[in-house]
Amino acid sequence: MRHHKLQIDQSIIVVEPGRPAADEVTILERKGMGHPDTLADHLAERLSRVYSRYTLDAFGAVLHHNFDKLALLGGACEVRYGSGRMLAPVRVLVNGRTARSCGDQAIPVEDLVTETVRAFFAERLPELDGHLSVELNITGNPSPGAVITDGAVADRTVWFAPRSLDDLRERRTRLANDTSLGTGWAPENRFESFARELVDRLAAPGDFTRENTWCGSDIKLMGYATADEADVVMCVPQKSAHVPSRTAYVANREKVLAECHRLAAERLGGIPVRFRINVRDILERDELYLTYTGSSIESGDEGVVGRGNRVNGLITPLRPMNMEGANGKNPVYHVGKLYNVAARRLARRLHEETGDYAEVHLISATGQRLDRPWRVLVRLAAPDPQMDKVHALVFETLDGFPALTDEILTTELLLS
């Protein structure tokens, strides 16, 4: 297969036109707002943004940090029709590293983190009020490679304890912090868009959840679709305080099913869609997806950053994908975050430019310039794209990392 290769500085850019478009079979998963893995992702990202904004306001720069190893350990709970209660708290393991000072000015890391965790759960799962155990496992240990000699202080020893902003090398040149990659593709097919919309309608604040207060947020959807039909399995919890009986539970489940069929008819062009909801229910034994908080984190389940939705909000094993956990990473130079967001956006723009399928892979080498990835691979279904426009879009994206950092810090951009 012919391809176009361009080398700029240390970066090699390869464009492969005429690649086959995506398979007509779609397999996907989406985890809703209250799924433990989504909670872990979103909390880690909230912590990164709170810390970043604090240090930016206090010192004029985002100091070094990462919260992308955060984990949630489920509590214990009992539910009854019409009520429920927590028996053991949910444990929030805030694992990571931060700078705790800049020069002689301290940063109240423990207070920032604890307040943010409690505010996050007050918003997402208010029933957990008084039932959270926040465990801080945060260090300021330097990364490997700081060799002690009789000469100057090695840069890496002060990454998490800067004497001044002069110790932040990224203020001079932004370098990739890791050897990693970002992946993106476009366009989504209608089933992928439908799955995201359906889960969000049931799990996120909106008309459906306001009208149906029994609906929990720990929605999970698994789907299989072709051009002619689709099959969907969903887990939809109900909140026990709003479900007075088994009959009410069954009626609520039927409401969910009706909403699924309604949205499918609007979005999927009339193809037959089979929905199955809460397939593990055993009605006659009252073994139901009935929860106190609306999330399985209340009772034994766990959540870990990076195990849930990718930055496009889906898990799509037949599409190009990587396992980076983008949430909680430093937004200034962590490639596992920035390259995934940038690759997705570049793929969208290439799709708009060519009118066809586009796929982008950005691959870093530790210590190389952030805006000059070690490798850039662009795969296009279009057989004869205008290479000057393709290259222009690539470099426009690579030059846009400072603006992307600003966007992450100033908006509520969701990365899963």
mmCIF file of C-alpha atoms in Angstrom:
data_model
loop_
_atom_site.group_PDB
_atom_site.id
_atom_site.type_symbol
_atom_site.label_atom_id
_atom_site.label_comp_id
_atom_site.label_asym_id
_atom_site.label_seq_id
_atom_site.Cartn_x
_atom_site.Cartn_y
_atom_site.Cartn_z
ATOM 1 C CA MET A 1 0.000 0.000 0.000
ATOM 2 C CA ARG A 2 1.366 3.385 -0.945
ATOM 3 C CA HIS A 3 1.898 5.917 1.786
ATOM 4 C CA HIS A 4 3.289 9.394 2.256
ATOM 5 C CA LYS A 5 6.099 9.967 4.736
ATOM 6 C CA LEU A 6 7.353 13.267 6.097
ATOM 7 C CA GLN A 7 10.008 13.919 8.736
ATOM 8 C CA ILE A 8 10.084 17.168 10.727
ATOM 9 C CA ASP A 9 12.675 17.476 13.479
ATOM 10 C CA GLN A 10 12.438 14.132 15.334
ATOM 11 C CA SER A 11 8.863 13.510 14.261
ATOM 12 C CA ILE A 12 7.920 11.089 11.478
ATOM 13 C CA ILE A 13 4.486 11.570 9.947
ATOM 14 C CA VAL A 14 3.008 8.781 7.841
ATOM 15 C CA VAL A 15 -0.253 9.139 5.911
ATOM 16 C CA GLU A 16 -1.843 6.011 4.470
ATOM 17 C CA PRO A 17 -4.701 6.744 2.022
ATOM 18 C CA GLY A 18 -7.123 4.200 0.661
ATOM 19 C CA ARG A 19 -7.461 2.265 3.909
ATOM 20 C CA PRO A 20 -10.635 0.201 4.355
ATOM 21 C CA ALA A 21 -13.362 1.928 6.320
ATOM 22 C CA ALA A 22 -14.612 0.557 9.605
ATOM 23 C CA ASP A 23 -16.232 -2.884 9.833
ATOM 24 C CA GLU A 24 -20.027 -2.932 9.474
ATOM 25 C CA VAL A 25 -20.265 -4.874 12.749
ATOM 26 C CA THR A 26 -20.246 -2.761 15.896
ATOM 27 C CA ILE A 27 -19.528 -4.044 19.390
ATOM 28 C CA LEU A 28 -19.542 -1.435 22.111
ATOM 29 C CA GLU A 29 -19.938 -0.713 25.785
ATOM 30 C CA ARG A 30 -20.767 2.458 27.678
ATOM 31 C CA LYS A 31 -20.664 2.977 31.429
ATOM 32 C CA GLY A 32 -22.918 5.665 32.860
ATOM 33 C CA MET A 33 -22.228 8.517 35.265
ATOM 34 C CA GLY A 34 -22.680 6.397 38.391
ATOM 35 C CA HIS A 35 -20.669 3.358 37.316
ATOM 36 C CA PRO A 36 -17.740 2.905 39.728
ATOM 37 C CA ASP A 37 -15.153 3.161 36.933
ATOM 38 C CA THR A 38 -16.757 6.344 35.592
ATOM 39 C CA LEU A 39 -16.900 7.778 39.100
ATOM 40 C CA ALA A 40 -13.191 7.046 39.530
ATOM 41 C CA ASP A 41 -12.368 8.644 36.167
ATOM 42 C CA HIS A 42 -14.407 11.771 36.774
ATOM 43 C CA LEU A 43 -13.212 12.213 40.356
ATOM 44 C CA ALA A 44 -9.561 11.889 39.313
ATOM 45 C CA GLU A 45 -10.090 14.509 36.628
ATOM 46 C CA ARG A 46 -11.928 16.805 39.054
ATOM 47 C CA LEU A 47 -8.969 16.565 41.458
ATOM 48 C CA SER A 48 -6.489 17.365 38.695
ATOM 49 C CA ARG A 49 -8.442 20.425 37.629
ATOM 50 C CA VAL A 50 -8.967 21.706 41.178
ATOM 51 C CA TYR A 51 -5.272 21.316 41.959
ATOM 52 C CA SER A 52 -4.238 22.842 38.617
ATOM 53 C CA ARG A 53 -6.481 25.876 39.041
ATOM 54 C CA TYR A 54 -5.287 26.403 42.615
ATOM 55 C CA THR A 55 -1.604 26.369 41.669
ATOM 56 C CA LEU A 56 -2.247 28.459 38.577
ATOM 57 C CA ASP A 57 -3.946 31.118 40.696
ATOM 58 C CA ALA A 58 -1.390 30.939 43.507
ATOM 59 C CA PHE A 59 1.834 30.690 41.509
ATOM 60 C CA GLY A 60 1.044 31.421 37.871
ATOM 61 C CA ALA A 61 1.673 27.864 36.672
ATOM 62 C CA VAL A 62 0.251 24.345 36.934
ATOM 63 C CA LEU A 63 2.531 22.415 39.274
ATOM 64 C CA HIS A 64 3.394 18.767 38.817
ATOM 65 C CA HIS A 65 0.773 16.235 39.854
ATOM 66 C CA ASN A 66 -1.063 13.099 38.852
ATOM 67 C CA PHE A 67 -4.206 11.519 40.289
ATOM 68 C CA ASP A 68 -4.652 8.874 37.581
ATOM 69 C CA LYS A 69 -4.174 5.880 39.911
ATOM 70 C CA LEU A 70 -7.213 6.707 42.048
ATOM 71 C CA ALA A 71 -9.426 3.802 43.127
ATOM 72 C CA LEU A 72 -12.803 3.344 44.823
ATOM 73 C CA LEU A 73 -13.569 0.382 47.080
ATOM 74 C CA GLY A 74 -17.221 -0.427 47.539
ATOM 75 C CA GLY A 75 -18.992 -0.268 50.864
ATOM 76 C CA ALA A 76 -21.774 -2.411 52.271
ATOM 77 C CA CYS A 77 -25.464 -1.659 52.073
ATOM 78 C CA GLU A 78 -28.892 -3.148 52.677
ATOM 79 C CA VAL A 79 -31.977 -2.311 50.683
ATOM 80 C CA ARG A 80 -35.695 -2.840 51.242
ATOM 81 C CA TYR A 81 -38.678 -1.755 49.241
ATOM 82 C CA GLY A 82 -39.095 1.911 50.122
ATOM 83 C CA SER A 83 -35.845 2.296 52.082
ATOM 84 C CA GLY A 84 -32.206 1.426 52.447
ATOM 85 C CA ARG A 85 -29.106 2.228 54.467
ATOM 86 C CA MET A 86 -25.335 2.062 54.337
ATOM 87 C CA LEU A 87 -23.630 -0.470 56.592
ATOM 88 C CA ALA A 88 -19.992 0.278 55.711
ATOM 89 C CA PRO A 89 -18.472 3.295 53.958
ATOM 90 C CA VAL A 90 -17.148 3.596 50.426
ATOM 91 C CA ARG A 91 -13.373 3.966 50.561
ATOM 92 C CA VAL A 92 -11.790 6.545 48.260
ATOM 93 C CA LEU A 93 -8.113 5.769 47.702
ATOM 94 C CA VAL A 94 -6.537 8.937 46.364
ATOM 95 C CA ASN A 95 -3.262 7.579 45.012
ATOM 96 C CA GLY A 96 -0.808 9.844 43.241
ATOM 97 C CA ARG A 97 1.781 12.574 43.489
ATOM 98 C CA THR A 98 1.635 16.322 43.865
ATOM 99 C CA ALA A 99 3.934 19.194 44.602
ATOM 100 C CA ARG A 100 3.086 20.312 48.138
ATOM 101 C CA SER A 101 4.828 23.661 47.889
ATOM 102 C CA CYS A 102 6.509 26.100 45.572
ATOM 103 C CA GLY A 103 9.468 27.721 47.235
ATOM 104 C CA ASP A 104 8.478 28.472 50.802
ATOM 105 C CA GLN A 105 4.730 28.675 50.083
ATOM 106 C CA ALA A 106 2.803 25.540 51.066
ATOM 107 C CA ILE A 107 -0.155 24.085 49.179
ATOM 108 C CA PRO A 108 -3.034 22.690 51.303
ATOM 109 C CA VAL A 109 -3.142 19.443 49.343
ATOM 110 C CA GLU A 110 -5.002 17.400 51.968
ATOM 111 C CA ASP A 111 -7.741 20.017 52.350
ATOM 112 C CA LEU A 112 -8.109 20.527 48.599
ATOM 113 C CA VAL A 113 -8.393 16.808 47.947
ATOM 114 C CA THR A 114 -10.733 15.977 50.819
ATOM 115 C CA GLU A 115 -13.090 18.877 50.096
ATOM 116 C CA THR A 116 -13.166 18.007 46.396
ATOM 117 C CA VAL A 117 -13.915 14.323 47.053
ATOM 118 C CA ARG A 118 -16.789 15.115 49.406
ATOM 119 C CA ALA A 119 -18.244 17.750 47.074
ATOM 120 C CA PHE A 120 -18.025 15.347 44.137
ATOM 121 C CA PHE A 121 -19.976 12.606 45.886
ATOM 122 C CA ALA A 122 -22.488 15.089 47.292
ATOM 123 C CA GLU A 123 -23.251 15.905 43.672
ATOM 124 C CA ARG A 124 -23.137 12.392 42.199
ATOM 125 C CA LEU A 125 -24.348 10.130 45.024
ATOM 126 C CA PRO A 126 -25.752 12.284 47.835
ATOM 127 C CA GLU A 127 -26.910 9.218 49.780
ATOM 128 C CA LEU A 128 -23.247 8.548 50.620
ATOM 129 C CA ASP A 129 -23.075 11.638 52.836
ATOM 130 C CA GLY A 130 -21.418 10.506 56.059
ATOM 131 C CA HIS A 131 -20.435 7.191 54.496
ATOM 132 C CA LEU A 132 -17.148 8.028 52.765
ATOM 133 C CA SER A 133 -13.663 7.142 53.961
ATOM 134 C CA VAL A 134 -11.102 9.304 52.164
ATOM 135 C CA GLU A 135 -7.629 7.783 52.289
ATOM 136 C CA LEU A 136 -4.779 9.935 50.975
ATOM 137 C CA ASN A 137 -1.814 8.108 49.483
ATOM 138 C CA ILE A 138 -0.155 11.137 47.911
ATOM 139 C CA THR A 139 3.599 11.561 47.719
ATOM 140 C CA GLY A 140 5.978 14.080 46.219
ATOM 141 C CA ASN A 141 8.571 11.484 45.285
ATOM 142 C CA PRO A 142 10.682 12.289 42.201
ATOM 143 C CA SER A 143 10.650 10.160 39.075
ATOM 144 C CA PRO A 144 13.512 7.738 38.337
ATOM 145 C CA GLY A 145 16.658 9.100 36.751
ATOM 146 C CA ALA A 146 17.844 11.642 39.329
ATOM 147 C CA VAL A 147 21.476 10.630 39.800
ATOM 148 C CA ILE A 148 23.126 12.172 42.852
ATOM 149 C CA THR A 149 26.565 13.657 42.174
ATOM 150 C CA ASP A 150 28.766 16.264 43.767
ATOM 151 C CA GLY A 151 27.632 18.778 41.192
ATOM 152 C CA ALA A 152 24.335 20.601 40.638
ATOM 153 C CA VAL A 153 20.964 19.377 41.880
ATOM 154 C CA ALA A 154 19.381 17.020 39.354
ATOM 155 C CA ASP A 155 16.282 18.513 37.763
ATOM 156 C CA ARG A 156 14.103 15.527 38.619
ATOM 157 C CA THR A 157 14.664 15.888 42.357
ATOM 158 C CA VAL A 158 12.758 19.185 42.327
ATOM 159 C CA TRP A 159 9.906 18.294 39.966
ATOM 160 C CA PHE A 160 7.545 17.796 42.901
ATOM 161 C CA ALA A 161 9.277 20.316 45.160
ATOM 162 C CA PRO A 162 10.057 23.313 42.930
ATOM 163 C CA ARG A 163 12.153 26.052 44.499
ATOM 164 C CA SER A 164 10.572 28.497 42.052
ATOM 165 C CA LEU A 165 8.819 28.412 38.703
ATOM 166 C CA ASP A 166 12.256 28.236 37.101
ATOM 167 C CA ASP A 167 12.341 24.566 38.118
ATOM 168 C CA LEU A 168 9.402 23.817 35.797
ATOM 169 C CA ARG A 169 11.130 22.904 32.564
ATOM 170 C CA GLU A 170 7.827 22.796 30.672
ATOM 171 C CA ARG A 171 7.701 26.584 30.962
ATOM 172 C CA ARG A 172 10.634 26.607 28.555
ATOM 173 C CA THR A 173 9.804 23.601 26.352
ATOM 174 C CA ARG A 174 6.937 21.162 26.758
ATOM 175 C CA LEU A 175 8.336 17.641 26.600
ATOM 176 C CA ALA A 176 6.439 14.350 26.573
ATOM 177 C CA ASN A 177 6.380 12.900 30.083
ATOM 178 C CA ASP A 178 6.070 9.305 28.896
ATOM 179 C CA THR A 179 6.390 6.932 25.974
ATOM 180 C CA SER A 180 2.730 6.428 25.198
ATOM 181 C CA LEU A 181 0.096 7.017 22.554
ATOM 182 C CA GLY A 182 -3.192 8.646 21.670
ATOM 183 C CA THR A 183 -5.802 7.184 19.348
ATOM 184 C CA GLY A 184 -8.747 8.687 17.515
ATOM 185 C CA TRP A 185 -11.130 7.920 14.675
ATOM 186 C CA ALA A 186 -14.125 9.428 12.926
ATOM 187 C CA PRO A 187 -16.949 9.364 12.137
ATOM 188 C CA GLU A 188 -19.048 7.513 14.664
ATOM 189 C CA ASN A 189 -21.769 5.360 13.232
ATOM 190 C CA ARG A 190 -25.349 5.912 14.285
ATOM 191 C CA PHE A 191 -25.360 3.002 16.748
ATOM 192 C CA GLU A 192 -22.341 4.404 18.611
ATOM 193 C CA SER A 193 -23.969 7.822 18.878
ATOM 194 C CA PHE A 194 -27.250 6.239 19.947
ATOM 195 C CA ALA A 195 -25.614 4.208 22.725
ATOM 196 C CA ARG A 196 -23.972 7.283 24.239
ATOM 197 C CA GLU A 197 -27.188 9.290 24.056
ATOM 198 C CA LEU A 198 -29.319 6.532 25.563
ATOM 199 C CA VAL A 199 -27.024 5.935 28.541
ATOM 200 C CA ASP A 200 -26.725 9.653 29.206
ATOM 201 C CA ARG A 201 -30.480 10.110 29.033
ATOM 202 C CA LEU A 202 -30.977 7.455 31.702
ATOM 203 C CA ALA A 203 -27.940 8.192 33.874
ATOM 204 C CA ALA A 204 -27.255 11.926 33.711
ATOM 205 C CA PRO A 205 -29.400 14.732 35.157
ATOM 206 C CA GLY A 206 -32.157 15.579 32.695
ATOM 207 C CA ASP A 207 -35.836 15.202 31.873
ATOM 208 C CA PHE A 208 -35.971 11.438 32.330
ATOM 209 C CA THR A 209 -34.235 11.347 35.708
ATOM 210 C CA ARG A 210 -36.220 14.329 37.005
ATOM 211 C CA GLU A 211 -39.468 12.589 36.114
ATOM 212 C CA ASN A 212 -38.278 9.186 37.323
ATOM 213 C CA THR A 213 -36.411 9.730 40.575
ATOM 214 C CA TRP A 214 -36.115 5.971 41.085
ATOM 215 C CA CYS A 215 -33.646 5.661 38.187
ATOM 216 C CA GLY A 216 -30.060 5.182 39.357
ATOM 217 C CA SER A 217 -26.989 6.435 37.505
ATOM 218 C CA ASP A 218 -24.924 3.217 37.365
ATOM 219 C CA ILE A 219 -26.146 2.372 33.872
ATOM 220 C CA LYS A 220 -24.168 -0.057 31.754
ATOM 221 C CA LEU A 221 -24.887 -0.820 28.103
ATOM 222 C CA MET A 222 -23.408 -3.563 25.952
ATOM 223 C CA GLY A 223 -24.400 -3.538 22.299
ATOM 224 C CA TYR A 224 -23.924 -5.515 19.102
ATOM 225 C CA ALA A 225 -25.143 -4.107 15.813
ATOM 226 C CA THR A 226 -24.945 -4.548 12.060
ATOM 227 C CA ALA A 227 -26.409 -2.355 9.359
ATOM 228 C CA ASP A 228 -29.672 -4.321 9.597
ATOM 229 C CA GLU A 229 -30.276 -5.032 13.295
ATOM 230 C CA ALA A 230 -29.069 -4.391 16.821
ATOM 231 C CA ASP A 231 -29.066 -6.233 20.124
ATOM 232 C CA VAL A 232 -28.612 -4.424 23.459
ATOM 233 C CA VAL A 233 -28.174 -5.623 27.029
ATOM 234 C CA MET A 234 -28.494 -3.002 29.766
ATOM 235 C CA CYS A 235 -28.138 -2.835 33.530
ATOM 236 C CA VAL A 236 -30.330 -0.111 35.015
ATOM 237 C CA PRO A 237 -30.442 0.231 38.817
ATOM 238 C CA GLN A 238 -33.409 1.556 40.733
ATOM 239 C CA LYS A 239 -33.166 3.527 43.985
ATOM 240 C CA SER A 240 -34.909 1.693 46.771
ATOM 241 C CA ALA A 241 -36.364 4.717 48.567
ATOM 242 C CA HIS A 242 -38.479 5.410 45.470
ATOM 243 C CA VAL A 243 -39.554 1.801 44.782
ATOM 244 C CA PRO A 244 -42.275 0.693 47.226
ATOM 245 C CA SER A 245 -42.846 -2.808 45.862
ATOM 246 C CA ARG A 246 -41.844 -5.509 43.406
ATOM 247 C CA THR A 247 -44.745 -4.397 41.209
ATOM 248 C CA ALA A 248 -43.377 -0.856 41.132
ATOM 249 C CA TYR A 249 -39.934 -2.183 40.215
ATOM 250 C CA VAL A 250 -41.343 -4.120 37.261
ATOM 251 C CA ALA A 251 -43.365 -1.100 36.116
ATOM 252 C CA ASN A 252 -40.247 1.076 36.253
ATOM 253 C CA ARG A 253 -38.321 -1.462 34.220
ATOM 254 C CA GLU A 254 -41.024 -1.281 31.573
ATOM 255 C CA LYS A 255 -40.654 2.520 31.502
ATOM 256 C CA VAL A 256 -36.965 2.101 30.758
ATOM 257 C CA LEU A 257 -37.732 -0.378 28.002
ATOM 258 C CA ALA A 258 -40.266 1.988 26.457
ATOM 259 C CA GLU A 259 -37.741 4.840 26.507
ATOM 260 C CA CYS A 260 -35.144 2.615 24.840
ATOM 261 C CA HIS A 261 -37.514 1.715 22.010
ATOM 262 C CA ARG A 262 -38.648 5.329 21.621
ATOM 263 C CA LEU A 263 -35.104 6.644 21.216
ATOM 264 C CA ALA A 264 -34.075 3.744 18.980
ATOM 265 C CA ALA A 265 -36.959 4.491 16.627
ATOM 266 C CA GLU A 266 -35.793 8.108 16.384
ATOM 267 C CA ARG A 267 -32.073 7.454 15.972
ATOM 268 C CA LEU A 268 -31.586 4.093 14.247
ATOM 269 C CA GLY A 269 -33.667 4.460 11.129
ATOM 270 C CA GLY A 270 -36.249 1.805 11.881
ATOM 271 C CA ILE A 271 -33.937 -1.227 12.106
ATOM 272 C CA PRO A 272 -35.151 -3.890 14.558
ATOM 273 C CA VAL A 273 -33.552 -3.518 17.993
ATOM 274 C CA ARG A 274 -33.822 -6.039 20.796
ATOM 275 C CA PHE A 275 -33.391 -4.732 24.347
ATOM 276 C CA ARG A 276 -32.870 -6.807 27.465
ATOM 277 C CA ILE A 277 -32.740 -5.044 30.831
ATOM 278 C CA ASN A 278 -31.432 -6.376 34.145
ATOM 279 C CA VAL A 279 -31.199 -9.919 32.847
ATOM 280 C CA ARG A 280 -29.992 -11.231 36.222
ATOM 281 C CA ASP A 281 -33.256 -10.340 37.954
ATOM 282 C CA ILE A 282 -35.131 -13.214 39.616
ATOM 283 C CA LEU A 283 -38.452 -11.615 40.450
ATOM 284 C CA GLU A 284 -39.954 -14.422 42.493
ATOM 285 C CA ARG A 285 -36.942 -14.339 44.851
ATOM 286 C CA ASP A 286 -36.696 -10.512 44.943
ATOM 287 C CA GLU A 287 -33.192 -10.641 43.491
ATOM 288 C CA LEU A 288 -33.323 -7.330 41.671
ATOM 289 C CA TYR A 289 -31.060 -4.462 40.699
ATOM 290 C CA LEU A 290 -32.421 -2.429 43.590
ATOM 291 C CA THR A 291 -29.908 -0.068 45.193
ATOM 292 C CA TYR A 292 -29.868 2.605 47.875
ATOM 293 C CA THR A 293 -27.629 5.111 46.065
ATOM 294 C CA GLY A 294 -28.219 4.145 42.436
ATOM 295 C CA SER A 295 -24.701 2.751 42.084
ATOM 296 C CA SER A 296 -23.072 -0.610 42.768
ATOM 297 C CA ILE A 297 -20.224 1.230 44.530
ATOM 298 C CA GLU A 298 -22.464 1.123 47.608
ATOM 299 C CA SER A 299 -22.043 -2.612 47.955
ATOM 300 C CA GLY A 300 -18.787 -4.356 47.234
ATOM 301 C CA ASP A 301 -18.001 -3.145 43.712
ATOM 302 C CA GLU A 302 -14.813 -1.254 42.860
ATOM 303 C CA GLY A 303 -13.858 1.507 40.456
ATOM 304 C CA VAL A 304 -10.435 2.298 39.008
ATOM 305 C CA VAL A 305 -9.246 5.068 36.696
ATOM 306 C CA GLY A 306 -8.745 3.887 33.118
ATOM 307 C CA ARG A 307 -10.994 0.811 33.231
ATOM 308 C CA GLY A 308 -14.042 2.552 31.847
ATOM 309 C CA ASN A 309 -14.984 4.554 28.777
ATOM 310 C CA ARG A 310 -12.268 5.881 26.506
ATOM 311 C CA VAL A 311 -12.012 9.641 25.881
ATOM 312 C CA ASN A 312 -14.827 9.407 23.315
ATOM 313 C CA GLY A 313 -17.152 7.979 25.973
ATOM 314 C CA LEU A 314 -17.261 4.461 24.520
ATOM 315 C CA ILE A 315 -15.441 1.135 24.719
ATOM 316 C CA THR A 316 -15.205 -0.150 21.140
ATOM 317 C CA PRO A 317 -13.034 -3.270 20.709
ATOM 318 C CA LEU A 318 -13.449 -3.394 16.921
ATOM 319 C CA ARG A 319 -12.207 0.189 16.592
ATOM 320 C CA PRO A 320 -8.628 1.338 17.195
ATOM 321 C CA MET A 321 -8.256 1.887 20.886
ATOM 322 C CA ASN A 322 -5.640 2.112 23.629
ATOM 323 C CA MET A 323 -5.690 1.511 27.359
ATOM 324 C CA GLU A 324 -4.425 4.873 28.617
ATOM 325 C CA GLY A 325 -6.335 6.325 31.545
ATOM 326 C CA ALA A 326 -6.585 9.979 30.524
ATOM 327 C CA ASN A 327 -8.381 11.286 33.603
ATOM 328 C CA GLY A 328 -6.338 12.735 36.438
ATOM 329 C CA LYS A 329 -3.185 13.278 34.409
ATOM 330 C CA ASN A 330 -1.393 16.621 34.311
ATOM 331 C CA PRO A 331 -3.003 18.658 31.488
ATOM 332 C CA VAL A 332 0.225 20.446 30.559
ATOM 333 C CA TYR A 333 2.402 17.615 29.243
ATOM 334 C CA HIS A 334 0.939 14.181 30.032
ATOM 335 C CA VAL A 335 0.675 12.518 26.631
ATOM 336 C CA GLY A 336 -1.797 9.880 27.845
ATOM 337 C CA LYS A 337 -4.311 12.695 28.191
ATOM 338 C CA LEU A 338 -3.372 15.261 25.560
ATOM 339 C CA TYR A 339 -2.591 12.883 22.699
ATOM 340 C CA ASN A 340 -5.882 11.006 23.079
ATOM 341 C CA VAL A 341 -7.961 14.185 23.013
ATOM 342 C CA ALA A 342 -5.914 15.619 20.145
ATOM 343 C CA ALA A 343 -6.029 12.407 18.086
ATOM 344 C CA ARG A 344 -9.790 12.259 18.348
ATOM 345 C CA ARG A 345 -10.178 15.885 17.282
ATOM 346 C CA LEU A 346 -7.718 15.536 14.418
ATOM 347 C CA ALA A 347 -9.582 12.464 13.142
ATOM 348 C CA ARG A 348 -12.819 14.454 13.154
ATOM 349 C CA ARG A 349 -11.253 17.278 11.177
ATOM 350 C CA LEU A 350 -9.724 14.874 8.661
ATOM 351 C CA HIS A 351 -13.109 13.231 8.252
ATOM 352 C CA GLU A 352 -14.668 16.624 7.591
ATOM 353 C CA GLU A 353 -11.914 17.464 5.097
ATOM 354 C CA THR A 354 -12.020 14.171 3.167
ATOM 355 C CA GLY A 355 -15.666 13.211 3.694
ATOM 356 C CA ASP A 356 -14.573 9.710 4.662
ATOM 357 C CA TYR A 357 -13.241 7.570 7.505
ATOM 358 C CA ALA A 358 -10.144 8.849 9.291
ATOM 359 C CA GLU A 359 -7.928 7.286 11.948
ATOM 360 C CA VAL A 360 -5.100 8.936 13.887
ATOM 361 C CA HIS A 361 -2.359 7.564 16.149
ATOM 362 C CA LEU A 362 0.015 9.904 17.999
ATOM 363 C CA ILE A 363 2.978 8.103 19.593
ATOM 364 C CA SER A 364 5.355 9.827 21.982
ATOM 365 C CA ALA A 365 8.916 9.222 23.108
ATOM 366 C CA THR A 366 9.768 10.303 26.643
ATOM 367 C CA GLY A 367 11.603 13.619 26.686
ATOM 368 C CA GLN A 368 10.856 14.470 23.057
ATOM 369 C CA ARG A 369 8.992 17.682 22.306
ATOM 370 C CA LEU A 370 5.290 17.341 23.055
ATOM 371 C CA ASP A 371 4.349 18.996 19.773
ATOM 372 C CA ARG A 372 6.619 16.680 17.760
ATOM 373 C CA PRO A 373 5.509 13.102 18.485
ATOM 374 C CA TRP A 374 7.955 10.341 17.693
ATOM 375 C CA ARG A 375 5.438 8.960 15.196
ATOM 376 C CA VAL A 376 2.193 10.228 13.704
ATOM 377 C CA LEU A 377 0.169 7.678 11.754
ATOM 378 C CA VAL A 378 -2.842 8.893 9.774
ATOM 379 C CA ARG A 379 -5.010 6.357 7.990
ATOM 380 C CA LEU A 380 -7.629 7.624 5.571
ATOM 381 C CA ALA A 381 -10.284 5.810 3.579
ATOM 382 C CA ALA A 382 -10.122 8.549 0.934
ATOM 383 C CA PRO A 383 -7.922 7.252 -1.926
ATOM 384 C CA ASP A 384 -6.460 10.608 -3.004
ATOM 385 C CA PRO A 385 -6.527 13.161 -0.176
ATOM 386 C CA GLN A 386 -4.887 16.552 -0.660
ATOM 387 C CA MET A 387 -1.676 15.954 1.244
ATOM 388 C CA ASP A 388 -0.934 19.625 1.832
ATOM 389 C CA LYS A 389 -4.280 19.999 3.651
ATOM 390 C CA VAL A 390 -3.742 16.785 5.615
ATOM 391 C CA HIS A 391 -0.312 17.935 6.787
ATOM 392 C CA ALA A 392 -1.664 21.387 7.619
ATOM 393 C CA LEU A 393 -4.347 19.874 9.865
ATOM 394 C CA VAL A 394 -1.775 17.631 11.558
ATOM 395 C CA PHE A 395 0.533 20.539 12.395
ATOM 396 C CA GLU A 396 -2.337 22.771 13.423
ATOM 397 C CA THR A 397 -3.327 20.103 15.936
ATOM 398 C CA LEU A 398 0.232 19.587 17.196
ATOM 399 C CA ASP A 399 0.747 23.318 17.641
ATOM 400 C CA GLY A 400 -2.471 23.575 19.638
ATOM 401 C CA PHE A 401 -1.448 21.832 22.871
ATOM 402 C CA PRO A 402 -1.182 25.032 24.945
ATOM 403 C CA ALA A 403 -4.722 25.956 23.906
ATOM 404 C CA LEU A 404 -5.918 22.423 24.676
ATOM 405 C CA THR A 405 -4.441 22.690 28.180
ATOM 406 C CA ASP A 406 -6.276 25.988 28.682
ATOM 407 C CA GLU A 407 -9.537 24.422 27.500
ATOM 408 C CA ILE A 408 -9.206 21.500 29.911
ATOM 409 C CA LEU A 409 -8.570 23.904 32.801
ATOM 410 C CA THR A 410 -11.359 26.349 32.004
ATOM 411 C CA THR A 411 -14.191 24.019 30.921
ATOM 412 C CA GLU A 412 -15.815 20.828 32.153
ATOM 413 C CA LEU A 413 -14.632 18.779 29.176
ATOM 414 C CA LEU A 414 -15.495 15.132 29.835
ATOM 415 C CA LEU A 415 -12.817 12.577 28.972
ATOM 416 C CA SER A 416 -14.881 9.401 29.363
#
